[in-house]
């Protein structure tokens, strides 16, 4: 489970030079969710994706290091969004008009892996959020936001009181929700600043939005974490407490990077 969650939470990055294949892939039961994309060149070719043209020809045409196209994100969404894997050959013809002919370009894609089936729950500030799964299944948290998002929440309409619509979010909401709810059949938590701290200015209304799945993985069943993990003949830990320790480290790193 820790391995599965680490793959789901991870922000993936892939790149390919002109004339190479870019290949995106997500683990079982997840699909690609494109976060951002860039096609063009903003660093010299000796640092990334050397020019395929002969050196003598390259010296005749000054390399453009301020070159990008605005269609790369939409192209990646068209090719890969909501698929488990995708692959295609990178070249300027895919993205429309070439913004810098004669300059060798590259594609960089940032994406995440989103569970195929997930649930979303929202609780307004100071209300209790309850999560539950059917018998023999347990909770696996995918994302959690506590604060105020730019788009707001239909379940928790804001009373602006003359305050501007600003975005503010807790940096530890995801880590706290996984600590409180992962591996359990049901759990509850108050959407309060007592639990999550206050990431916003005083008086700004907040809400808690959690996306989760219900999983029947045996690694999620409750265990006594005070017992030392058993070791197989290969000396690899098979106890769940070790999996949870790994997960905690992954989440701490993820929260810090975020």
PDB file of N, CA, C and O in Angstrom, residues 54 75 104 160 164 167 210:
ATOM      1  N   UNK A  54      24.294  19.729 -38.294  1.00  0.00           N
ATOM      2  CA  UNK A  54      25.763  19.781 -38.279  1.00  0.00           C
ATOM      3  C   UNK A  54      26.247  21.071 -37.632  1.00  0.00           C
ATOM      4  O   UNK A  54      25.579  22.102 -37.695  1.00  0.00           O
ATOM      5  N   UNK A  75      -2.185  19.911 -26.228  1.00  0.00           N
ATOM      6  CA  UNK A  75      -1.791  18.714 -26.977  1.00  0.00           C
ATOM      7  C   UNK A  75      -1.602  17.530 -26.038  1.00  0.00           C
ATOM      8  O   UNK A  75      -2.045  16.415 -26.345  1.00  0.00           O
ATOM      9  N   UNK A 104      16.686  23.306 -32.334  1.00  0.00           N
ATOM     10  CA  UNK A 104      16.238  22.014 -31.823  1.00  0.00           C
ATOM     11  C   UNK A 104      15.489  22.224 -30.511  1.00  0.00           C
ATOM     12  O   UNK A 104      15.958  22.930 -29.621  1.00  0.00           O
ATOM     13  N   UNK A 160     -18.266  36.903   1.697  1.00  0.00           N
ATOM     14  CA  UNK A 160     -17.042  37.652   1.423  1.00  0.00           C
ATOM     15  C   UNK A 160     -16.767  38.742   2.448  1.00  0.00           C
ATOM     16  O   UNK A 160     -15.613  38.995   2.791  1.00  0.00           O
ATOM     17  N   UNK A 164     -11.221  40.194  -0.398  1.00  0.00           N
ATOM     18  CA  UNK A 164     -10.933  39.710  -1.749  1.00  0.00           C
ATOM     19  C   UNK A 164     -10.884  38.184  -1.792  1.00  0.00           C
ATOM     20  O   UNK A 164     -10.618  37.524  -0.785  1.00  0.00           O
ATOM     21  N   UNK A 167      -6.527  32.777  -2.367  1.00  0.00           N
ATOM     22  CA  UNK A 167      -6.364  31.344  -2.147  1.00  0.00           C
ATOM     23  C   UNK A 167      -5.355  31.109  -1.029  1.00  0.00           C
ATOM     24  O   UNK A 167      -4.279  31.714  -1.010  1.00  0.00           O
ATOM     25  N   UNK A 210     -11.595  16.450   0.732  1.00  0.00           N
ATOM     26  CA  UNK A 210     -10.789  15.233   0.728  1.00  0.00           C
ATOM     27  C   UNK A 210     -11.229  14.327  -0.421  1.00  0.00           C
ATOM     28  O   UNK A 210     -12.431  14.092  -0.612  1.00  0.00           O
TER      29      UNK A 210
END
